[in-house]
Amino acid sequence: MGQTECYKILSSHLVSGELRQGESISIRIDQTLTQDATGTMAYLEFEALGLDRVRNELAVSYVDHNTVQVGFENADDHEYLRTVADRKGVIYSRAGNGICHQVHLERFARPGKTLLGSDSHTPTAGGIASFAAGAGGLDVALAMAGVPFSIIAPRVVEIRLHGHLRPFVTAKDVILCVLERFGVKGNVNTVFEYTGEGVNTLSVPERATIANMGAECGVTTSLFPSDGNTKAFLEAQGRGDEYIPLYPDEDAVYDDLFEIDLSSLEPLAACPHSPGNIAKVSDLAGMRINQVLIGSCTNSSYMDLKKAAAILKGHTVAPTVSLGVAPGSREVLMMITEDGTLETLIKAGARILESACGFCIGNHQSPGTDSVSLRTSNRNFYARSGTASASLYLVSPETAAASAITGVFTDPRTVDADLSSITMPRHFLIDDSGFILPTFSAEIFRGPNIGEPPRNTPMPDSIKGHAVIKVGDKITTDHIMPAGARLKYRSNIPHYASFVFESVDPSFPERAAAYRDKGESGFIIAGASYGQGSSREHAAICPMYLGIRAVVAVSIERIHQANLCNFGILPLLFRKEEDYQCIDQGDELELLDPAASLESGEFTLRDHTKGIDIPLDLFASEEQKRMLSAGGRLNEVRI
Ligand code: MIC
Ligand code: SF4
């Protein structure tokens, strides 16, 4: 039986376990990446492992999230990251060099390699046929220490592309179509593999846009083949010698098939407040808009900006609209400067933003009250922009540019511009001076904002307390741990913990801490797809700090489930989904005989308030059971 591309890479990296779908396996990680918002904690955790230097093939530390620098915290964190990278053998990509996923694709990602990143959009590198997954900081710290990464051998879904995109229909519309089909929940332990002759019509940056937003479906990663287009991209990046061909076998067997006729697609948009809430741009046409933002790791490549500029050329942004453009990397910024694209954007009235995450994470550019914001980024979760009343729509750069001119939602197919000559360049402008190579000599700097990596206590004999909060379906890590204005406290857990569930229930931290201080264990009760979205391990660490011992949910997303185990919080699932209805916030709860239940994986939750027993299943591997018993991975791991 032929192999999929996914299983080819997994089998060449298999360290333990049987490579059969659903089995727990561990794989060797070649490359790692971190970004600053998750990176400080990841390197504190790496330091706690006591190693002199990283042991994997390539480790890169990017500074791209917290670059606004209001107050001393961000700058101090950057200095910690620069010095710890130098000392431990990590390449440091300084602020201004660009967004981690865009830069990694340009300069480091390689076909056939494995990449683990402390950011959920690490699968962007799947566009260049790298098996690239997002994980919590601790898992990445361990990968840097050479510890294999554990995953469930995934089911592989074939997404077969036919035909070619028509003018003004883009890679963004392809992934929005995939999101319409697969949604944002229920795709755990799945990999999307793109095949079919339509794949040949997509350049690596376009493939990267598609692989990037597979993260929104919750898949482990997405993969494109390594073919002539991959070779052309690597050559244009001066890395032609890194090319290897990589395809699935002709008779590869997949678990599911979804076929897309690229020629039949039209411009799409993800509507508030979920990337899976898809509509046709033509159906939204005419809606007044207030803000347009082009950038983020999804759509900030050289071609993206050139196409947006070609539409904007000769026009001025509507007076009622603010247009911001953030080039994805210094390479992109230098190229649009050199070829005049930047001038076109400036003349049209665009505000040029730093090559960083910025608006995407709500770090700046929060829209006005009740306003409508069109963005080329990948997440439009409630309140992520910093303005809870705003409505965010996710669109292609073409739709964004066309709408910026008219001031209303506009189908780009109605504009008068010719984009047909905008294709991938034969040579990108290469300048690696934004990277600092390690010298193994720096004194590690620690600002006052940087604490110790927090640890949990071993699992107690009795787990008794209250349902501190009950939340519904699709609670994202942005709901649990806000970013934006709170992002600068990532290295200061006691302070950051005072914002847990800020947009859902701001009284949560005080309530949880009061129960904790009485010696109780806290419970979070949740619906389906709890913890979707980012890889931020703070969504586990901060609740842990507030005394949470168990999350009881209908379902939990992959990266968040791993983060919970890493920090000693029990991920428990209702055996009967309807039991979710039985528990109310404030109920007095107890997990009966936790030690034996951990062993068997079957728990009983006694709701003393309601006088009922509820059966639960532990969602954890054997390895994770050991972590949970020890009160988290840092208490248990031996390097
Ligand atoms: C995001 O897009 O949500 C982030 C910010 O990049 C996160 C990482 C973080 O919270 O620091 C992610 O995607 O993992
Ligand atoms: Fe940065 Fe946004 Fe991409 Fe996250 S999704 S890495 S915040 S650009």
XYZ file of C-alpha atoms and ligand atoms in Angstrom:
661
model
C 0.000 0.000 0.000
C 1.406 3.382 -1.020
C 2.287 6.014 1.545
C 1.004 9.525 1.933
C 3.565 12.328 2.025
C 2.723 12.839 5.687
C 3.524 9.241 6.619
C 6.719 9.345 4.532
C 8.044 12.212 6.664
C 6.768 10.654 9.887
C 8.369 7.304 9.132
C 11.747 8.907 8.392
C 11.554 10.672 11.785
C 9.935 7.953 13.884
C 11.622 7.380 17.233
C 9.057 5.232 19.030
C 5.603 3.789 18.646
C 3.864 2.053 15.811
C 3.124 4.257 12.837
C -0.561 3.376 12.625
C -3.343 5.920 12.674
C -4.548 6.659 16.214
C -1.410 5.265 17.882
C 0.755 7.426 20.085
C 4.141 7.977 18.401
C 7.190 10.125 18.994
C 9.189 11.789 16.235
C 12.574 13.482 15.949
C 12.342 17.235 15.556
C 14.890 18.786 13.176
C 14.025 22.469 13.457
C 12.400 24.605 16.135
C 11.109 28.134 16.152
C 9.894 30.354 18.942
C 8.399 33.818 18.954
C 8.807 36.337 21.749
C 5.300 36.105 23.251
C 5.697 32.390 23.923
C 9.491 32.421 23.729
C 10.439 33.950 27.066
C 8.643 31.139 28.887
C 10.033 28.537 26.455
C 13.645 29.633 27.103
C 13.071 29.864 30.875
C 11.839 26.280 30.624
C 14.833 25.329 28.474
C 17.143 26.854 31.076
C 15.364 24.845 33.783
C 16.426 21.677 31.911
C 20.040 22.575 32.715
C 21.590 22.132 29.244
C 24.475 24.248 27.926
C 23.177 24.420 24.392
C 20.374 23.323 22.122
C 20.687 19.874 20.587
C 18.441 20.006 17.532
C 19.571 20.804 13.976
C 18.353 24.405 13.883
C 16.713 26.619 16.498
C 15.522 30.129 15.673
C 14.113 32.711 18.101
C 11.955 35.371 16.423
C 10.875 38.687 17.880
C 7.676 39.664 16.096
C 4.716 39.706 18.484
C 5.526 42.198 21.231
C 7.172 44.997 19.316
C 4.994 47.905 20.418
C 7.093 48.524 23.525
C 4.813 50.583 25.736
C 6.716 50.364 29.017
C 9.987 48.578 29.651
C 8.655 45.007 29.611
C 8.915 44.169 25.894
C 12.388 45.625 25.447
C 13.613 43.740 28.515
C 12.126 40.521 27.180
C 13.865 41.071 23.818
C 17.180 41.481 25.601
C 16.586 38.293 27.590
C 15.776 36.499 24.333
C 18.838 37.883 22.538
C 21.223 36.918 25.311
C 19.757 33.494 26.053
C 19.808 32.709 22.306
C 23.454 33.715 22.075
C 24.349 31.609 25.097
C 22.419 28.481 24.125
C 23.135 28.292 20.400
C 19.942 29.717 18.937
C 19.751 32.047 15.910
C 18.088 35.307 16.966
C 15.835 37.095 14.482
C 15.690 40.614 15.811
C 12.608 42.850 15.937
C 11.989 44.317 12.493
C 13.174 41.203 10.672
C 9.589 40.046 10.254
C 6.903 37.604 11.275
C 8.293 34.222 12.282
C 6.323 32.099 9.802
C 6.996 34.361 6.819
C 10.708 34.639 7.638
C 11.102 30.937 8.420
C 9.533 30.073 5.067
C 11.878 32.468 3.278
C 15.128 31.489 4.942
C 14.992 28.148 6.790
C 12.035 25.839 6.155
C 12.988 22.775 4.115
C 11.059 20.000 2.402
C 11.054 16.720 4.312
C 12.161 18.261 7.609
C 10.183 18.358 10.841
C 9.612 21.721 12.499
C 8.086 22.399 15.907
C 7.173 25.977 16.800
C 5.706 27.633 19.864
C 3.044 29.192 17.711
C -0.058 27.603 16.242
C 0.651 28.883 12.714
C 3.921 26.963 12.437
C 2.174 24.738 9.813
C 2.713 27.624 7.358
C 5.923 25.761 6.454
C 3.738 22.922 5.166
C 3.623 25.085 2.029
C 7.205 24.003 1.409
C 6.581 20.354 2.389
C 7.956 20.567 5.919
C 6.027 18.601 8.567
C 5.506 21.651 10.767
C 3.401 21.662 13.917
C 2.558 24.146 16.634
C 3.047 23.281 20.303
C 3.303 24.839 23.728
C 6.585 26.449 24.779
C 7.564 23.559 27.029
C 7.236 21.032 24.199
C 9.430 23.250 22.026
C 11.958 23.665 24.860
C 12.128 19.866 25.097
C 12.523 19.550 21.312
C 15.466 21.972 21.551
C 16.865 19.600 24.170
C 16.622 16.779 21.633
C 13.591 15.105 23.254
C 11.303 13.520 20.640
C 7.858 15.065 20.220
C 4.798 12.926 20.935
C 1.755 13.028 18.703
C -1.089 10.776 17.729
C -0.390 9.302 14.283
C -2.906 11.369 12.328
C -5.675 10.574 9.904
C -4.770 12.123 6.571
C -7.362 13.928 4.491
C -6.615 14.424 0.815
C -7.642 17.798 -0.530
C -7.475 17.367 -4.275
C -7.264 20.581 -6.265
C -8.395 20.797 -9.890
C -8.267 23.604 -12.440
C -6.792 27.007 -11.680
C -7.848 30.154 -9.859
C -9.625 32.789 -11.908
C -8.467 36.432 -11.724
C -8.996 38.055 -8.301
C -9.679 34.697 -6.665
C -6.811 33.732 -4.389
C -5.164 31.200 -2.114
C -7.031 32.845 0.785
C -10.311 31.920 -0.884
C -9.118 28.318 -1.206
C -8.498 27.975 2.524
C -11.740 29.788 3.366
C -13.485 27.181 1.192
C -11.693 24.430 3.169
C -12.819 26.102 6.407
C -16.386 26.201 5.128
C -16.231 22.439 4.576
C -14.328 21.347 7.698
C -15.199 24.058 10.231
C -13.141 25.053 13.254
C -13.814 22.022 15.417
C -13.672 18.267 15.207
C -10.455 17.994 13.164
C -7.977 17.012 15.866
C -5.225 14.529 14.988
C -5.783 15.163 11.311
C -3.417 16.296 8.561
C -4.552 17.931 5.316
C -2.542 16.837 2.300
C -3.017 18.845 -0.909
C -2.801 16.952 -4.201
C -4.111 17.134 -7.748
C -3.053 19.070 -10.825
C -4.382 22.318 -9.324
C -1.487 22.247 -6.859
C 0.916 22.939 -9.762
C -0.755 26.306 -10.320
C 0.076 27.549 -6.802
C 3.417 29.100 -5.806
C 5.013 28.336 -2.443
C 3.816 31.623 -0.854
C 0.244 30.824 -1.980
C 0.561 27.296 -0.611
C 1.851 28.791 2.641
C -1.297 30.946 2.956
C -3.384 27.789 2.655
C -1.249 25.749 5.069
C -1.213 28.660 7.530
C -4.968 28.697 8.045
C -5.296 24.944 8.329
C -4.517 25.850 11.945
C -7.986 27.375 12.155
C -9.503 23.968 11.370
C -7.485 22.564 14.281
C -5.454 20.107 12.193
C -1.971 19.020 13.276
C -0.530 20.383 10.033
C -1.106 20.735 6.288
C 1.252 19.513 3.567
C 1.921 20.375 -0.047
C 4.233 18.276 -2.233
C 7.811 19.360 -2.875
C 7.852 19.849 -6.653
C 9.073 22.182 -9.376
C 7.417 25.184 -7.712
C 9.174 24.342 -4.446
C 12.466 24.165 -6.310
C 11.794 27.511 -7.986
C 11.038 29.128 -4.617
C 14.151 27.711 -2.973
C 16.268 28.830 -5.922
C 14.759 32.327 -5.767
C 15.725 32.377 -2.092
C 19.295 31.307 -2.950
C 18.672 27.901 -1.366
C 18.332 25.716 -4.433
C 20.650 23.078 -2.928
C 18.073 22.441 -0.178
C 15.508 21.101 -2.634
C 14.420 17.480 -2.513
C 11.405 16.129 -4.388
C 8.684 14.765 -2.108
C 5.307 13.411 -3.156
C 2.765 10.932 -1.889
C 2.875 7.552 -3.623
C 0.485 7.275 -6.552
C -1.508 4.600 -4.721
C -1.418 6.376 -1.338
C -4.526 5.682 0.704
C -6.236 8.574 2.472
C -8.885 8.631 5.188
C -11.079 11.155 3.433
C -11.208 13.145 0.212
C -12.349 16.691 -0.468
C -12.152 17.936 -4.041
C -12.020 21.595 -4.987
C -12.356 22.923 -8.494
C -10.226 26.065 -8.228
C -11.858 27.465 -11.355
C -15.262 27.501 -9.668
C -14.181 29.426 -6.546
C -15.106 33.018 -5.905
C -13.910 35.591 -3.342
C -14.920 34.577 0.181
C -14.832 36.136 3.650
C -14.856 34.760 7.193
C -17.494 36.688 9.144
C -17.575 37.567 12.865
C -16.547 35.960 15.171
C -15.080 32.787 13.710
C -12.749 31.895 10.819
C -15.226 29.130 10.003
C -18.166 31.469 9.450
C -17.874 31.803 5.664
C -19.834 34.000 3.234
C -19.366 35.096 -0.398
C -17.897 38.565 -0.788
C -20.540 39.213 -3.464
C -23.230 38.684 -0.812
C -21.571 41.174 1.542
C -20.935 43.783 -1.165
C -22.062 47.267 -0.241
C -21.627 46.920 3.541
C -19.904 50.006 4.961
C -16.434 49.388 6.333
C -14.166 51.465 8.569
C -10.806 49.771 8.577
C -8.687 47.624 6.260
C -5.519 45.876 7.407
C -3.243 43.961 5.060
C -0.538 41.782 6.609
C -0.059 38.950 9.157
C 1.593 35.570 8.645
C -1.274 34.590 6.314
C -1.071 37.269 3.632
C 1.961 39.524 3.783
C 4.184 38.109 1.051
C 5.762 40.164 -1.697
C 3.116 39.076 -4.229
C 0.281 39.791 -1.785
C 1.424 43.377 -1.364
C 2.133 43.853 -5.057
C -1.362 42.702 -5.951
C -2.956 44.962 -3.342
C -0.861 47.869 -4.633
C -1.842 47.165 -8.259
C -5.496 47.535 -7.247
C -4.817 50.673 -5.190
C -2.660 52.318 -7.867
C -4.005 55.702 -8.878
C -6.729 55.678 -6.207
C -6.978 57.146 -2.735
C -8.322 55.203 0.205
C -11.936 56.218 0.994
C -12.079 59.063 3.544
C -14.067 56.905 5.956
C -11.498 54.091 5.911
C -8.135 53.640 7.607
C -5.847 51.338 5.612
C -2.780 49.791 7.261
C -0.196 47.608 5.523
C 2.328 45.477 7.438
C 4.885 43.740 5.168
C 5.542 40.232 6.449
C 9.288 40.543 6.572
C 12.219 42.838 6.074
C 12.838 41.005 2.800
C 9.336 41.917 1.598
C 9.722 45.501 2.816
C 13.055 45.908 1.031
C 11.632 44.478 -2.183
C 8.541 46.682 -2.241
C 10.780 49.651 -1.472
C 13.086 48.872 -4.343
C 10.429 48.266 -7.011
C 8.188 51.251 -6.200
C 5.312 49.265 -4.673
C 5.804 51.025 -1.350
C 5.425 54.399 -3.036
C 2.179 53.262 -4.667
C 0.838 52.181 -1.283
C 1.863 55.420 0.395
C 0.393 57.520 -2.419
C -2.902 55.652 -2.060
C -2.994 56.673 1.601
C -1.870 53.449 3.288
C -0.373 53.667 6.748
C 2.813 51.594 6.667
C 3.087 49.412 9.764
C 6.048 47.536 11.209
C 6.906 44.108 9.795
C 5.408 42.301 12.776
C 2.216 40.665 14.053
C 0.875 43.981 15.354
C -2.797 44.362 14.476
C -3.371 40.624 14.111
C -2.929 40.034 17.806
C -4.676 43.244 18.881
C -1.376 44.862 19.794
C -2.342 48.068 18.024
C -4.789 49.314 15.357
C -7.841 48.424 17.464
C -10.868 49.475 15.432
C -13.464 51.989 16.647
C -16.671 51.187 18.508
C -19.105 49.043 16.476
C -16.884 49.382 13.412
C -16.295 46.949 10.564
C -12.709 45.864 9.943
C -11.505 43.870 6.919
C -8.275 42.007 7.530
C -6.104 39.609 5.608
C -5.145 37.780 8.816
C -6.395 34.424 10.058
C -8.363 34.997 13.276
C -11.411 37.139 13.954
C -12.209 35.820 17.421
C -14.408 37.924 19.653
C -12.475 40.858 21.189
C -9.094 39.760 19.723
C -8.723 43.120 17.961
C -8.974 44.943 21.291
C -12.486 46.265 20.468
C -15.183 43.865 21.569
C -17.973 45.645 19.672
C -16.118 45.584 16.332
C -16.947 43.134 13.528
C -13.916 41.552 11.874
C -14.006 39.953 8.427
C -11.096 37.915 7.061
C -10.487 38.381 3.340
C -7.814 38.231 0.623
C -5.470 41.185 -0.046
C -7.377 41.738 -3.310
C -10.753 42.054 -1.558
C -9.154 44.215 1.137
C -7.600 46.630 -1.374
C -10.722 46.898 -3.535
C -12.849 47.642 -0.459
C -10.373 50.205 0.919
C -10.931 52.345 -2.174
C -14.734 52.219 -2.193
C -15.317 52.285 1.583
C -17.743 49.371 1.275
C -17.293 45.603 0.996
C -16.287 45.180 -2.656
C -15.891 42.122 -4.829
C -12.404 42.573 -6.354
C -13.656 41.084 -9.628
C -15.440 44.389 -10.186
C -12.283 46.534 -10.157
C -10.329 47.661 -13.162
C -6.823 46.304 -12.685
C -4.671 43.659 -14.330
C -2.810 41.393 -11.917
C -1.845 38.754 -14.445
C 1.800 39.840 -14.670
C 2.340 39.596 -10.895
C 4.027 36.263 -10.346
C 6.715 34.988 -8.023
C 10.069 36.689 -8.749
C 13.026 34.633 -9.967
C 15.179 36.162 -7.244
C 14.159 37.486 -3.872
C 16.279 40.207 -2.318
C 18.316 38.364 0.258
C 19.848 40.081 3.260
C 20.344 37.995 6.390
C 21.686 40.814 8.546
C 18.494 40.733 10.648
C 19.694 37.428 12.137
C 22.244 37.305 14.934
C 24.251 34.102 15.105
C 25.140 32.663 18.524
C 28.596 33.115 20.057
C 27.879 31.080 23.236
C 29.303 33.872 25.361
C 26.589 36.381 26.390
C 25.681 37.028 30.007
C 21.952 36.252 30.206
C 19.990 39.434 30.958
C 16.835 39.244 33.098
C 14.597 42.292 33.518
C 12.331 42.702 36.546
C 9.354 41.398 34.552
C 10.901 37.944 34.127
C 10.036 35.337 36.719
C 10.706 31.638 37.187
C 8.855 29.086 35.061
C 5.944 28.147 37.333
C 5.460 24.555 38.494
C 2.409 22.729 39.776
C 2.362 20.461 42.820
C 1.924 16.684 42.366
C -1.662 15.534 41.994
C -3.298 15.542 45.435
C -5.122 12.553 46.995
C -8.339 14.497 47.071
C -9.560 16.824 44.297
C -12.464 18.755 45.707
C -13.681 22.280 45.062
C -16.062 24.306 42.901
C -16.998 24.855 39.273
C -15.295 28.233 39.133
C -16.693 28.981 35.675
C -18.941 27.333 33.112
C -18.372 28.346 29.487
C -19.926 27.310 26.168
C -18.566 25.902 22.891
C -15.517 27.115 20.916
C -13.812 28.926 23.761
C -10.527 30.097 22.254
C -7.237 30.681 24.003
C -7.894 34.397 23.344
C -10.977 34.078 25.582
C -8.892 32.313 28.226
C -5.756 34.485 28.075
C -6.142 37.808 26.279
C -3.213 39.087 24.236
C -3.266 42.677 22.891
C -2.717 45.163 25.706
C -2.062 42.307 28.171
C 0.604 40.665 26.051
C 3.497 42.392 27.751
C 2.851 40.451 30.968
C 3.618 37.074 29.364
C 6.784 36.730 31.463
C 5.080 37.727 34.710
C 2.618 34.960 35.573
C 1.159 36.381 38.835
C 0.213 39.583 37.045
C -0.883 38.003 33.748
C -3.090 35.590 35.734
C -5.221 38.518 36.864
C -6.595 38.703 33.284
C -7.736 35.074 32.833
C -11.155 35.018 31.058
C -11.124 38.816 30.997
C -13.549 39.118 28.067
C -15.835 36.344 29.354
C -15.995 36.971 33.106
C -13.543 39.460 34.610
C -14.365 38.298 38.147
C -12.938 34.820 37.429
C -9.382 35.407 38.740
C -10.548 36.768 42.071
C -13.056 33.938 42.555
C -10.553 31.246 41.567
C -7.836 32.664 43.822
C -10.263 32.823 46.778
C -11.107 29.101 46.376
C -7.404 28.303 45.908
C -6.474 30.168 49.070
C -8.969 28.030 51.007
C -7.048 24.966 49.795
C -9.626 23.905 47.184
C -9.104 22.620 43.640
C -10.789 24.654 40.903
C -12.769 23.204 37.960
C -13.476 24.762 34.554
C -16.594 23.373 32.847
C -16.640 23.804 29.063
C -18.486 22.803 25.907
C -17.022 21.589 22.608
C -13.599 22.531 21.178
C -12.274 24.163 24.338
C -8.896 25.874 23.859
C -9.030 26.311 20.087
C -6.744 28.855 18.462
C -3.289 29.652 19.669
C -0.537 27.559 21.211
C -0.111 29.896 24.188
C 0.684 27.700 27.174
C -0.303 30.619 29.379
C -3.895 29.445 28.837
C -2.872 26.500 31.034
C -0.194 28.121 33.219
C -2.294 31.056 34.457
C -5.385 28.971 35.363
C -2.960 26.560 37.104
C -1.561 29.489 39.062
C -5.152 30.283 40.119
C -5.667 26.760 41.472
C -7.457 25.082 38.533
C -6.895 21.288 38.670
C -9.282 20.050 36.020
C -10.948 21.142 32.805
C -14.139 19.157 32.230
C -15.293 19.639 28.635
C -17.226 18.112 25.767
C -14.014 18.255 23.700
C -10.583 19.895 23.950
C -8.281 20.982 21.096
C -4.911 19.279 20.550
C -2.335 21.895 21.538
C -4.325 23.057 24.531
C -4.808 19.486 25.750
C -1.013 19.003 25.653
C -0.462 22.282 27.495
C -2.908 21.243 30.229
C -1.038 17.965 30.760
C 2.323 19.737 30.664
C 1.217 21.841 33.622
C -0.618 19.192 35.626
C -4.246 20.129 34.845
C -6.493 17.118 34.176
C -8.164 17.246 30.715
C -11.457 15.385 31.280
C -14.233 14.731 28.770
C -17.914 14.076 29.464
C -18.615 10.450 28.588
C -22.194 11.495 27.846
C -22.204 14.897 26.128
C -25.571 15.812 27.660
C -24.072 15.729 31.176
C -22.572 19.131 30.357
C -26.073 20.518 31.040
C -26.178 19.076 34.588
C -23.399 21.172 36.115
C -23.761 24.845 36.979
C -21.171 27.419 37.852
C -20.609 27.408 41.620
C -21.514 23.712 42.074
C -19.464 21.884 44.670
C -17.529 19.152 42.852
C -15.272 16.249 43.733
C -13.278 13.775 41.639
C -13.598 10.402 43.389
C -10.390 8.468 44.005
C -8.171 10.483 41.626
C -5.101 8.222 41.859
C -6.930 5.048 40.757
C -8.908 7.006 38.155
C -5.721 8.409 36.650
C -4.492 4.860 36.262
C -7.671 3.581 34.600
C -8.500 6.780 32.702
C -12.090 6.638 33.996
C -13.156 9.305 36.459
C -16.325 9.940 38.433
C -17.252 13.531 39.134
C -19.533 13.896 42.126
C -21.648 17.045 41.989
C -22.444 17.517 45.690
C -24.757 20.444 44.927
C -26.936 18.382 42.568
C -26.404 15.048 44.308
C -25.350 13.259 41.100
C -22.339 11.335 39.794
C -21.070 12.082 36.275
C -18.767 9.686 34.356
C -15.749 11.294 32.697
C -12.894 10.033 30.519
C -9.337 11.222 30.875
C -8.004 12.574 27.557
C -4.318 11.721 27.981
C -1.669 9.285 26.787
C 0.305 7.027 29.159
C 3.187 9.529 29.048
C 0.809 12.366 29.909
C -0.633 10.365 32.820
C 2.834 10.387 34.367
C 3.073 14.154 33.900
C -0.343 14.653 35.483
C 0.597 12.552 38.477
C 3.842 14.516 38.940
C 2.002 17.855 38.647
C 3.415 18.697 35.236
C 6.214 17.839 32.875
C 8.922 19.993 34.419
C 8.572 17.966 37.643
C 9.023 14.704 35.841
C 11.254 15.065 32.782
C 14.824 13.707 32.817
C 17.168 14.807 30.046
C -1.931 33.902 17.696
O -2.004 34.101 16.491
O -2.928 33.700 18.401
C -0.562 33.909 18.353
C -0.457 35.132 19.147
O 0.428 33.930 17.358
C -0.430 32.631 19.198
C 0.798 32.575 20.023
C 0.722 33.382 21.280
O -0.326 33.437 21.923
O 1.758 33.938 21.658
C -0.488 31.334 18.401
O -1.047 31.321 17.334
O -0.026 30.286 18.883
Fe 1.501 36.728 14.472
Fe -1.052 36.865 13.844
Fe 0.467 35.078 12.701
Fe -0.177 34.808 15.300
S -1.556 34.728 13.565
S 1.866 34.530 14.350
S -0.210 36.953 15.925
S 0.663 37.288 12.501
